[in-house]
């Protein structure tokens, strides 16, 4: 039985769908701060509550035979973390501390958790490998890095094995078009671009055109949500089999500029998608591209969505299906 913390969120819900497809029994914990009831899988058992609540976690672990935890429950916006750093320390770091203590009390020894490219800060190499220096430039990345370090010491002392997955730019939606990305407010590039053909905004803003990149706009490595969900399942299997803690980057290893993403979205949607140049967004590194060789080699991970057009197509299917998101 697998406990998914944050199983009603964007990445959590897609992982729950994949787990249930593979016959796993799933328990979801979510406080619905950013998750959606519409994203819940009907076959998963829900506990509505907060991971910072010790008694609540004791009930969840006490009532179920949980073998591994997949932990997504966190705040994850760079800009928001700059404005409200303590919220990130509270929910991300303290929340994970309470969760780890509960796992330790109940003898649960395996956890897979969401980390981020933001732990690296300005990259020293492209593509980025897991051993590169980690110097986060914002509290979001800083809390995720602190979580990784807490896991390391909990492993040493309590034998809790962890796999930390450092995601690059996650995008796209489930093939059914029934679940997908729905943030409020939305800050991510692909859903914002697609709001133009949906008639919700008149143009997309390009945050800075004077970066040191081929066309002057920021370059990112986009990875499909289903490929990401698969990596979590492979990580649980690896913990079950090898019982070794590890850290893996997850990206496609290819970079696309903001302008290229807009052009690709024009070709997918057949809409002209007007764009305007605006100021740089504070804290944006010029270029982030992952090396995922370690995940491919050690987890046997093989992303299926390697074309950005296909990633955008799957996001477009979801947004057309549910233009108002889950609350519609
Ligand atoms: N961008 C625009 N216009 C927009 C929105 C975004 O030009 O309206 C640009 C951004 O400046 C950036 C790129 O598009 O260069 C991608 O931006 P996103 O907000 O979609 O994603 P980020 O790269 O900022 O964030 C991602 C994850 C974070 C993670 C971060 C690590 O979503 O969780 O990478 O740097 F922390």
Short mmCIF file of C-alpha atoms and ligand atoms in Angstrom, two decimals:
data_model
loop_
_atom_site.label_atom_id
_atom_site.label_comp_id
_atom_site.label_asym_id
_atom_site.label_seq_id
_atom_site.Cartn_x
_atom_site.Cartn_y
_atom_site.Cartn_z
CA UNK A 1 0.00 0.00 0.00
CA UNK A 2 1.43 3.39 -1.02
CA UNK A 3 0.70 6.68 0.72
CA UNK A 4 0.70 9.64 -1.68
CA UNK A 5 0.95 12.97 0.15
CA UNK A 6 -0.38 15.71 -2.09
CA UNK A 7 -2.22 13.18 -4.28
CA UNK A 8 -4.81 15.76 -5.40
CA UNK A 9 -2.20 18.09 -6.92
CA UNK A 10 -0.93 18.24 -10.48
CA UNK A 11 1.96 15.77 -10.25
CA UNK A 12 0.46 13.78 -7.37
CA UNK A 13 -2.82 13.06 -9.16
CA UNK A 14 -1.08 11.84 -12.33
CA UNK A 15 1.14 9.56 -10.24
CA UNK A 16 -1.91 8.16 -8.43
CA UNK A 17 -3.51 7.36 -11.80
CA UNK A 18 -0.39 5.50 -12.94
CA UNK A 19 -0.06 3.63 -9.63
CA UNK A 20 -3.67 2.44 -9.75
CA UNK A 21 -3.28 1.43 -13.41
CA UNK A 22 -0.47 -0.84 -12.23
CA UNK A 23 -2.55 -2.45 -9.53
CA UNK A 24 -1.15 -0.62 -6.48
CA UNK A 25 -3.38 0.21 -3.53
CA UNK A 26 -3.22 3.96 -2.90
CA UNK A 27 -3.99 6.20 0.06
CA UNK A 28 -4.09 9.95 -0.59
CA UNK A 29 -3.41 12.63 1.99
CA UNK A 30 -4.19 16.17 0.84
CA UNK A 31 -5.22 19.39 2.58
CA UNK A 32 -6.67 20.86 -0.67
CA UNK A 33 -4.72 24.06 -0.25
CA UNK A 34 -3.71 23.76 -3.91
CA UNK A 35 -5.07 20.30 -4.79
CA UNK A 36 -8.45 19.63 -6.42
CA UNK A 37 -11.17 17.18 -5.44
CA UNK A 38 -11.81 16.67 -9.16
CA UNK A 39 -8.27 15.33 -9.53
CA UNK A 40 -8.82 12.48 -7.05
CA UNK A 41 -8.82 8.96 -8.41
CA UNK A 42 -12.08 7.22 -7.43
CA UNK A 43 -10.20 4.05 -6.39
CA UNK A 44 -7.83 5.84 -4.00
CA UNK A 45 -8.71 6.14 -0.31
CA UNK A 46 -8.69 9.77 0.81
CA UNK A 47 -7.60 11.26 4.13
CA UNK A 48 -8.43 14.97 4.09
CA UNK A 49 -5.86 16.67 6.32
CA UNK A 50 -2.47 18.27 6.74
CA UNK A 51 0.90 16.52 6.99
CA UNK A 52 1.90 18.99 9.73
CA UNK A 53 -0.76 17.40 11.97
CA UNK A 54 0.98 14.64 13.96
CA UNK A 55 -2.22 13.01 15.29
CA UNK A 56 -3.74 12.98 11.83
CA UNK A 57 -0.64 11.21 10.44
CA UNK A 58 -0.71 8.70 13.30
CA UNK A 59 -4.27 7.85 12.31
CA UNK A 60 -3.33 7.46 8.61
CA UNK A 61 -0.30 5.25 9.36
CA UNK A 62 -2.12 3.40 12.16
CA UNK A 63 -5.14 2.46 10.04
CA UNK A 64 -3.26 1.30 6.95
CA UNK A 65 -0.46 -1.07 6.11
CA UNK A 66 1.73 1.46 4.32
CA UNK A 67 4.87 0.15 2.65
CA UNK A 68 6.15 3.34 0.95
CA UNK A 69 5.40 7.05 0.80
CA UNK A 70 5.48 9.30 -2.27
CA UNK A 71 5.62 12.86 -1.07
CA UNK A 72 4.36 15.77 -3.20
CA UNK A 73 2.68 17.88 -0.52
CA UNK A 74 4.47 21.25 -0.79
CA UNK A 75 4.26 24.80 -2.04
CA UNK A 76 6.18 25.13 -5.28
CA UNK A 77 6.26 28.65 -6.71
CA UNK A 78 9.58 30.45 -6.92
CA UNK A 79 8.12 33.99 -6.92
CA UNK A 80 5.71 33.21 -4.06
CA UNK A 81 8.60 31.77 -2.05
CA UNK A 82 10.53 35.03 -2.40
CA UNK A 83 7.54 36.92 -0.94
CA UNK A 84 6.56 34.37 1.74
CA UNK A 85 9.68 32.36 2.61
CA UNK A 86 8.37 31.26 6.01
CA UNK A 87 5.33 29.65 4.40
CA UNK A 88 7.80 27.46 2.46
CA UNK A 89 9.83 26.56 5.55
CA UNK A 90 6.60 25.72 7.37
CA UNK A 91 4.80 23.65 4.77
CA UNK A 92 7.77 22.16 2.91
CA UNK A 93 10.46 21.65 5.52
CA UNK A 94 8.47 21.43 8.76
CA UNK A 95 5.72 19.40 7.04
CA UNK A 96 8.31 16.90 5.83
CA UNK A 97 9.86 16.74 9.30
CA UNK A 98 6.49 15.81 10.84
CA UNK A 99 5.97 13.24 8.08
CA UNK A 100 9.42 11.68 8.57
CA UNK A 101 8.91 11.43 12.33
CA UNK A 102 5.58 9.67 11.73
CA UNK A 103 7.25 7.27 9.27
CA UNK A 104 9.91 6.55 11.86
CA UNK A 105 7.33 5.93 14.61
CA UNK A 106 5.40 3.56 12.36
CA UNK A 107 8.40 1.76 10.87
CA UNK A 108 7.84 2.93 7.26
CA UNK A 109 11.26 2.91 5.63
CA UNK A 110 10.79 4.07 2.02
CA UNK A 111 10.04 7.51 0.60
CA UNK A 112 10.16 9.03 -2.88
CA UNK A 113 9.87 12.77 -2.96
CA UNK A 114 9.63 15.80 -5.25
CA UNK A 115 12.73 17.83 -5.49
CA UNK A 116 13.49 20.41 -8.16
CA UNK A 117 15.98 21.89 -10.59
CA UNK A 118 15.75 24.95 -8.33
CA UNK A 119 18.19 23.25 -5.89
CA UNK A 120 21.01 24.02 -8.35
CA UNK A 121 20.49 27.78 -8.67
CA UNK A 122 22.59 29.20 -11.55
CA UNK A 123 23.99 26.06 -13.18
CA UNK A 124 27.74 25.54 -13.38
CA UNK A 125 27.43 23.07 -16.28
CA UNK A 126 24.92 22.30 -19.02
CA UNK A 127 23.52 19.68 -18.96
CA UNK A 128 23.25 19.64 -15.17
CA UNK A 129 24.31 16.45 -13.40
CA UNK A 130 23.32 15.45 -9.87
CA UNK A 131 26.81 16.04 -8.47
CA UNK A 132 26.91 19.69 -9.61
CA UNK A 133 26.95 22.36 -6.94
CA UNK A 134 23.67 23.21 -5.25
CA UNK A 135 23.22 26.89 -4.46
CA UNK A 136 19.52 27.72 -4.60
CA UNK A 137 18.65 31.31 -5.46
CA UNK A 138 15.21 31.24 -3.81
CA UNK A 139 13.53 29.86 -0.66
CA UNK A 140 11.60 27.27 -2.66
CA UNK A 141 14.82 25.60 -3.87
CA UNK A 142 16.41 26.13 -0.48
CA UNK A 143 13.62 24.27 1.36
CA UNK A 144 13.76 21.39 -1.12
CA UNK A 145 17.53 21.13 -0.65
CA UNK A 146 17.10 21.20 3.13
CA UNK A 147 14.56 18.38 2.79
CA UNK A 148 17.08 16.32 0.81
CA UNK A 149 19.66 16.82 3.57
CA UNK A 150 17.14 15.91 6.27
CA UNK A 151 16.42 12.67 4.37
CA UNK A 152 20.12 11.90 4.20
CA UNK A 153 20.53 12.10 7.97
CA UNK A 154 17.27 10.25 8.63
CA UNK A 155 18.65 7.47 6.42
CA UNK A 156 21.92 7.38 8.37
CA UNK A 157 20.23 7.33 11.77
CA UNK A 158 16.90 5.60 11.13
CA UNK A 159 17.51 3.61 7.95
CA UNK A 160 14.71 5.41 6.09
CA UNK A 161 15.67 5.03 2.41
CA UNK A 162 14.77 7.87 0.05
CA UNK A 163 14.83 8.70 -3.62
CA UNK A 164 14.81 12.39 -4.41
CA UNK A 165 13.61 13.30 -7.90
CA UNK A 166 14.78 16.69 -9.13
CA UNK A 167 12.23 17.73 -11.73
CA UNK A 168 12.91 20.20 -14.51
CA UNK A 169 9.91 21.82 -16.29
CA UNK A 170 6.91 19.55 -15.94
CA UNK A 171 4.11 19.95 -18.48
CA UNK A 172 1.28 18.19 -20.31
CA UNK A 173 -1.66 16.18 -19.04
CA UNK A 174 -3.09 12.68 -18.72
CA UNK A 175 -3.93 11.03 -22.06
CA UNK A 176 -7.62 10.87 -21.09
CA UNK A 177 -7.82 14.68 -20.93
CA UNK A 178 -9.63 14.23 -17.59
CA UNK A 179 -6.86 15.48 -15.31
CA UNK A 180 -4.21 18.12 -16.00
CA UNK A 181 -2.56 21.29 -14.78
CA UNK A 182 -4.80 23.74 -12.91
CA UNK A 183 -3.01 26.30 -10.75
CA UNK A 184 -4.51 29.43 -9.30
CA UNK A 185 -2.89 31.78 -10.07
CA UNK A 186 -1.25 30.15 -13.08
CA UNK A 187 2.41 31.09 -13.52
CA UNK A 188 3.76 28.36 -15.83
CA UNK A 189 4.60 29.03 -19.43
CA UNK A 190 2.65 26.36 -21.34
CA UNK A 191 -0.75 26.83 -19.64
CA UNK A 192 -0.35 30.61 -19.96
CA UNK A 193 0.46 30.34 -23.68
CA UNK A 194 -2.60 28.12 -24.18
CA UNK A 195 -4.84 30.67 -22.45
CA UNK A 196 -4.46 32.78 -25.61
CA UNK A 197 -6.10 30.31 -28.05
CA UNK A 198 -8.63 29.53 -25.29
CA UNK A 199 -9.67 33.20 -25.43
CA UNK A 200 -8.68 33.87 -21.80
CA UNK A 201 -5.83 36.25 -22.56
CA UNK A 202 -4.95 38.41 -25.54
CA UNK A 203 -1.21 37.72 -25.71
CA UNK A 204 1.59 35.90 -23.96
CA UNK A 205 4.34 37.91 -22.27
CA UNK A 206 7.93 36.90 -22.92
CA UNK A 207 9.89 37.63 -19.75
CA UNK A 208 13.11 39.05 -21.15
CA UNK A 209 14.67 38.89 -24.61
CA UNK A 210 18.24 39.77 -23.67
CA UNK A 211 19.49 36.55 -22.05
CA UNK A 212 22.69 34.95 -23.25
CA UNK A 213 20.88 32.29 -25.31
CA UNK A 214 20.38 31.64 -29.04
CA UNK A 215 17.30 33.88 -29.38
CA UNK A 216 17.70 35.86 -26.14
CA UNK A 217 14.84 34.10 -24.29
CA UNK A 218 15.19 31.59 -21.44
CA UNK A 219 15.80 27.94 -22.25
CA UNK A 220 14.15 25.14 -20.29
CA UNK A 221 13.95 21.35 -20.39
CA UNK A 222 10.29 20.24 -20.60
CA UNK A 223 9.25 16.82 -19.33
CA UNK A 224 5.84 15.21 -19.70
CA UNK A 225 3.81 14.59 -16.57
CA UNK A 226 3.20 10.89 -17.40
CA UNK A 227 6.93 10.27 -17.88
CA UNK A 228 7.49 11.98 -14.55
CA UNK A 229 4.81 9.85 -12.86
CA UNK A 230 6.48 6.72 -14.29
CA UNK A 231 9.78 7.74 -12.72
CA UNK A 232 8.13 7.80 -9.27
CA UNK A 233 6.86 4.27 -9.73
CA UNK A 234 10.28 3.06 -10.88
CA UNK A 235 11.76 4.78 -7.83
CA UNK A 236 9.41 2.93 -5.46
CA UNK A 237 10.29 -0.34 -7.20
CA UNK A 238 14.00 0.44 -6.83
CA UNK A 239 13.61 1.16 -3.11
CA UNK A 240 11.71 -2.09 -2.68
CA UNK A 241 14.40 -4.03 -4.54
CA UNK A 242 17.74 -2.40 -3.71
CA UNK A 243 17.04 -0.39 -0.53
CA UNK A 244 19.56 2.31 -1.55
CA UNK A 245 18.95 6.06 -1.24
CA UNK A 246 19.62 8.19 -4.31
CA UNK A 247 19.00 11.45 -6.15
CA UNK A 248 17.95 11.70 -9.81
CA UNK A 249 17.41 14.54 -12.27
CA UNK A 250 14.37 14.19 -14.50
CA UNK A 251 14.24 16.04 -17.79
CA UNK A 252 14.42 15.28 -21.51
CA UNK A 253 17.94 16.59 -21.92
CA UNK A 254 16.94 19.06 -24.62
CA UNK A 255 16.37 22.78 -24.18
CA UNK A 256 13.67 24.95 -25.75
CA UNK A 257 13.51 28.73 -25.61
CA UNK A 258 10.38 30.64 -24.64
CA UNK A 259 10.04 31.78 -28.26
CA UNK A 260 10.37 28.19 -29.51
CA UNK A 261 7.65 27.09 -27.08
CA UNK A 262 5.33 29.81 -28.36
CA UNK A 263 6.06 28.82 -31.98
CA UNK A 264 5.43 25.14 -31.19
CA UNK A 265 2.13 26.10 -29.52
CA UNK A 266 1.10 28.07 -32.61
CA UNK A 267 1.69 25.00 -34.73
CA UNK A 268 -0.22 22.70 -32.31
CA UNK A 269 -3.24 24.98 -31.87
CA UNK A 270 -3.33 26.67 -35.31
CA UNK A 271 -3.77 30.00 -33.48
CA UNK A 272 -1.46 33.01 -34.14
CA UNK A 273 -0.80 33.49 -30.35
CA UNK A 274 0.45 37.10 -30.22
CA UNK A 275 3.46 37.63 -27.95
CA UNK A 276 4.90 40.75 -26.30
CA UNK A 277 8.31 41.25 -24.78
CA UNK A 278 8.26 42.34 -21.15
CA UNK A 279 10.75 42.68 -18.30
CA UNK A 280 12.79 39.74 -17.02
CA UNK A 281 11.20 37.86 -14.13
CA UNK A 282 13.48 38.05 -11.08
CA UNK A 283 15.28 34.81 -10.26
CA UNK A 284 15.01 33.17 -13.70
CA UNK A 285 18.24 31.42 -14.76
CA UNK A 286 18.98 31.76 -18.51
CA UNK A 287 19.28 28.07 -19.23
CA UNK A 288 18.34 24.87 -17.39
CA UNK A 289 18.87 21.51 -19.08
CA UNK A 290 19.03 18.19 -17.25
CA UNK A 291 21.24 15.24 -17.71
CA UNK A 292 18.96 12.32 -16.78
CA UNK A 293 21.52 9.64 -17.60
CA UNK A 294 21.61 8.43 -14.00
CA UNK A 295 17.82 7.91 -13.90
CA UNK A 296 17.93 6.12 -17.25
CA UNK A 297 20.74 3.85 -16.16
CA UNK A 298 19.76 3.11 -12.57
CA UNK A 299 15.96 3.33 -12.68
CA UNK A 300 15.57 2.09 -16.25
CA UNK A 301 13.56 5.26 -16.92
CA UNK A 302 12.75 5.97 -20.57
CA UNK A 303 10.64 9.06 -21.33
CA UNK A 304 8.02 8.51 -24.02
CA UNK A 305 7.19 12.15 -24.72
CA UNK A 306 10.39 13.48 -26.22
CA UNK A 307 8.82 16.02 -28.58
CA UNK A 308 7.63 19.34 -27.17
CA UNK A 309 4.81 19.39 -29.75
CA UNK A 310 3.46 16.15 -28.23
CA UNK A 311 3.78 17.59 -24.72
CA UNK A 312 1.92 20.75 -25.77
CA UNK A 313 -0.70 18.65 -27.63
CA UNK A 314 -1.52 16.74 -24.47
CA UNK A 315 -1.82 19.97 -22.45
CA UNK A 316 -4.02 21.43 -25.21
CA UNK A 317 -6.34 18.40 -25.08
CA UNK A 318 -6.84 18.88 -21.32
CA UNK A 319 -7.41 22.65 -21.53
CA UNK A 320 -9.90 22.23 -24.38
CA UNK A 321 -11.69 19.50 -22.46
CA UNK A 322 -11.80 21.52 -19.20
CA UNK A 323 -11.26 25.19 -20.13
CA UNK A 324 -12.20 26.25 -16.61
CA UNK A 325 -10.14 23.53 -14.94
CA UNK A 326 -11.47 21.29 -12.17
CA UNK A 327 -13.82 23.81 -10.62
CA UNK A 328 -15.96 24.10 -13.75
N1 LIG B 1 7.79 32.69 -18.93
C1 LIG B 1 7.48 33.71 -19.80
N2 LIG B 1 6.21 34.21 -19.76
C2 LIG B 1 5.25 33.75 -18.91
C3 LIG B 1 5.59 32.69 -18.03
C4 LIG B 1 6.88 32.17 -18.06
O1 LIG B 1 8.31 34.18 -20.58
O2 LIG B 1 4.14 34.28 -18.93
C5 LIG B 1 9.14 32.11 -18.99
C6 LIG B 1 9.88 32.17 -17.68
O3 LIG B 1 10.53 33.40 -17.53
C7 LIG B 1 10.84 30.99 -17.81
C8 LIG B 1 10.08 29.99 -18.70
O4 LIG B 1 9.04 30.75 -19.31
O5 LIG B 1 11.98 31.39 -18.49
C9 LIG B 1 9.45 28.85 -17.91
O6 LIG B 1 8.74 29.42 -16.81
P1 LIG B 1 7.81 28.56 -15.85
O7 LIG B 1 7.24 29.49 -14.83
O8 LIG B 1 6.87 27.74 -16.66
O9 LIG B 1 8.82 27.55 -15.18
P2 LIG B 1 10.16 27.85 -14.33
O10 LIG B 1 11.30 27.42 -15.22
O11 LIG B 1 10.22 29.19 -13.75
O12 LIG B 1 9.90 26.90 -13.10
C10 LIG B 1 10.19 25.56 -13.09
C11 LIG B 1 9.29 24.84 -12.09
C12 LIG B 1 9.60 25.31 -10.70
C13 LIG B 1 11.07 25.17 -10.44
C14 LIG B 1 11.86 25.92 -11.46
C15 LIG B 1 13.33 25.72 -11.28
O13 LIG B 1 7.95 25.10 -12.39
O14 LIG B 1 8.89 24.53 -9.79
O15 LIG B 1 11.53 25.42 -12.75
O16 LIG B 1 14.01 26.83 -11.75
F1 LIG B 1 11.39 25.65 -9.24
#
